[in-house]
mmCIF file of C-alpha atoms in Angstrom:
data_model
loop_
_atom_site.group_PDB
_atom_site.id
_atom_site.type_symbol
_atom_site.label_atom_id
_atom_site.label_comp_id
_atom_site.label_asym_id
_atom_site.label_seq_id
_atom_site.Cartn_x
_atom_site.Cartn_y
_atom_site.Cartn_z
ATOM 1 C CA VAL A 1 -4.486 38.100 29.539
ATOM 2 C CA LYS A 2 -3.943 41.699 30.344
ATOM 3 C CA ARG A 3 -6.134 43.357 32.975
ATOM 4 C CA VAL A 4 -7.537 46.656 31.819
ATOM 5 C CA THR A 5 -9.648 49.074 33.874
ATOM 6 C CA GLY A 6 -11.421 52.047 32.535
ATOM 7 C CA THR A 7 -10.436 55.610 33.437
ATOM 8 C CA PRO A 8 -12.428 56.825 36.459
ATOM 9 C CA HIS A 9 -15.114 59.401 35.542
ATOM 10 C CA LEU A 10 -14.592 58.814 31.821
ATOM 11 C CA SER A 11 -17.446 56.910 30.289
ATOM 12 C CA THR A 12 -15.723 56.448 26.918
ATOM 13 C CA GLY A 13 -12.790 54.515 28.446
ATOM 14 C CA GLN A 14 -15.198 52.299 30.406
ATOM 15 C CA ALA A 15 -17.218 51.704 27.271
ATOM 16 C CA ILE A 16 -14.149 50.459 25.454
ATOM 17 C CA VAL A 17 -13.306 48.002 28.163
ATOM 18 C CA GLU A 18 -16.857 46.764 28.370
ATOM 19 C CA ARG A 19 -17.038 46.303 24.565
ATOM 20 C CA ALA A 20 -13.832 44.240 24.702
ATOM 21 C CA LYS A 21 -15.287 42.057 27.477
ATOM 22 C CA ARG A 22 -18.551 41.568 25.556
ATOM 23 C CA THR A 23 -16.731 40.644 22.347
ATOM 24 C CA LEU A 24 -14.501 38.099 24.105
ATOM 25 C CA LYS A 25 -17.475 36.595 25.872
ATOM 26 C CA GLU A 26 -19.323 36.238 22.536
ATOM 27 C CA TYR A 27 -16.427 34.439 20.978
ATOM 28 C CA LEU A 28 -16.099 32.121 23.939
ATOM 29 C CA ILE A 29 -19.813 31.231 23.642
ATOM 30 C CA LYS A 30 -19.535 30.713 19.831
ATOM 31 C CA GLN A 31 -16.557 28.388 20.118
ATOM 32 C CA LYS A 32 -17.834 26.357 22.980
ATOM 33 C CA VAL A 33 -17.347 22.643 22.257
ATOM 34 C CA PRO A 34 -19.288 20.015 24.234
ATOM 35 C CA GLY A 35 -16.933 18.106 26.450
ATOM 36 C CA GLU A 36 -14.112 20.653 26.411
ATOM 37 C CA THR A 37 -13.517 21.709 30.023
ATOM 38 C CA ASP A 38 -10.101 23.433 29.903
ATOM 39 C CA PRO A 39 -10.849 27.196 30.249
ATOM 40 C CA GLN A 40 -7.263 28.145 29.300
ATOM 41 C CA ASN A 41 -7.569 26.276 25.964
ATOM 42 C CA ARG A 42 -10.939 27.913 25.196
ATOM 43 C CA LEU A 43 -9.513 31.352 26.042
ATOM 44 C CA ASN A 44 -6.436 30.786 23.881
ATOM 45 C CA LYS A 45 -8.610 29.780 20.870
ATOM 46 C CA ALA A 46 -10.872 32.803 21.296
ATOM 47 C CA LEU A 47 -7.988 35.244 21.593
ATOM 48 C CA PHE A 48 -6.202 33.682 18.609
ATOM 49 C CA THR A 49 -9.417 34.148 16.557
ATOM 50 C CA LEU A 50 -9.784 37.741 17.700
ATOM 51 C CA ASN A 51 -6.130 38.696 17.217
ATOM 52 C CA TYR A 52 -5.246 36.917 13.974
ATOM 53 C CA LEU A 53 -8.328 35.738 12.100
ATOM 54 C CA SER A 54 -10.676 38.704 12.482
ATOM 55 C CA LEU A 55 -10.874 41.424 9.840
ATOM 56 C CA ALA A 56 -9.975 44.908 10.970
ATOM 57 C CA THR A 57 -12.057 47.855 9.851
ATOM 58 C CA GLY A 58 -11.438 48.408 6.153
ATOM 59 C CA ALA A 59 -9.123 45.436 5.805
ATOM 60 C CA GLU A 60 -9.628 42.920 3.024
ATOM 61 C CA GLN A 61 -7.494 40.187 4.609
ATOM 62 C CA PRO A 62 -7.011 38.957 8.147
ATOM 63 C CA SER A 63 -3.899 40.110 10.010
ATOM 64 C CA VAL A 64 -2.284 36.674 9.907
ATOM 65 C CA VAL A 65 -2.332 36.746 6.051
ATOM 66 C CA ILE A 66 -0.893 40.289 6.026
ATOM 67 C CA HIS A 67 1.767 39.390 8.576
ATOM 68 C CA ASN A 68 2.922 36.272 6.742
ATOM 69 C CA SER A 69 2.689 37.720 3.179
ATOM 70 C CA GLY A 70 6.398 38.773 3.341
ATOM 71 C CA THR A 71 7.546 35.272 4.108
ATOM 72 C CA LYS A 72 8.499 33.249 1.092
ATOM 73 C CA MET A 73 8.089 29.520 1.054
ATOM 74 C CA GLN A 74 11.314 27.816 0.100
ATOM 75 C CA ALA A 75 12.118 24.152 -0.294
ATOM 76 C CA ILE A 76 14.799 22.928 2.088
ATOM 77 C CA PRO A 77 16.583 19.936 0.437
ATOM 78 C CA GLU A 78 18.034 18.656 3.749
ATOM 79 C CA ILE A 79 14.607 17.792 5.180
ATOM 80 C CA GLN A 80 13.029 14.535 4.181
ATOM 81 C CA LEU A 81 9.630 13.325 5.240
ATOM 82 C CA GLN A 82 8.987 9.711 6.061
ATOM 83 C CA TYR A 83 5.435 8.518 6.678
ATOM 84 C CA LYS A 84 4.694 5.883 9.260
ATOM 85 C CA LYS A 85 3.238 2.795 7.704
ATOM 86 C CA THR A 86 0.028 1.844 9.313
ATOM 87 C CA PRO A 87 -1.950 -1.399 8.721
ATOM 88 C CA LYS A 88 -4.460 0.611 6.661
ATOM 89 C CA ASN A 89 -1.889 1.873 4.097
ATOM 90 C CA GLN A 90 0.557 -1.099 3.907
ATOM 91 C CA PRO A 91 0.828 -2.863 0.551
#
């Protein structure tokens, strides 16, 4: 978390800081889960949502989609998956 203060005697700068605080507080309230007490975990989820899943003004896709659109999925033949057999899915 980066500490930001507004420019003294400049109401516009202070308004930007206050708007950011209000938005973060709103997301923390929206994502509140009963029983979750770790404030760091709640803050991480809210910041992730704001930074990667929110739409910017005029954008049609979230930034995480735009960022990863250049990455091509390729199969890697050396990697093999083995699933653990549990009593539920054993023959």
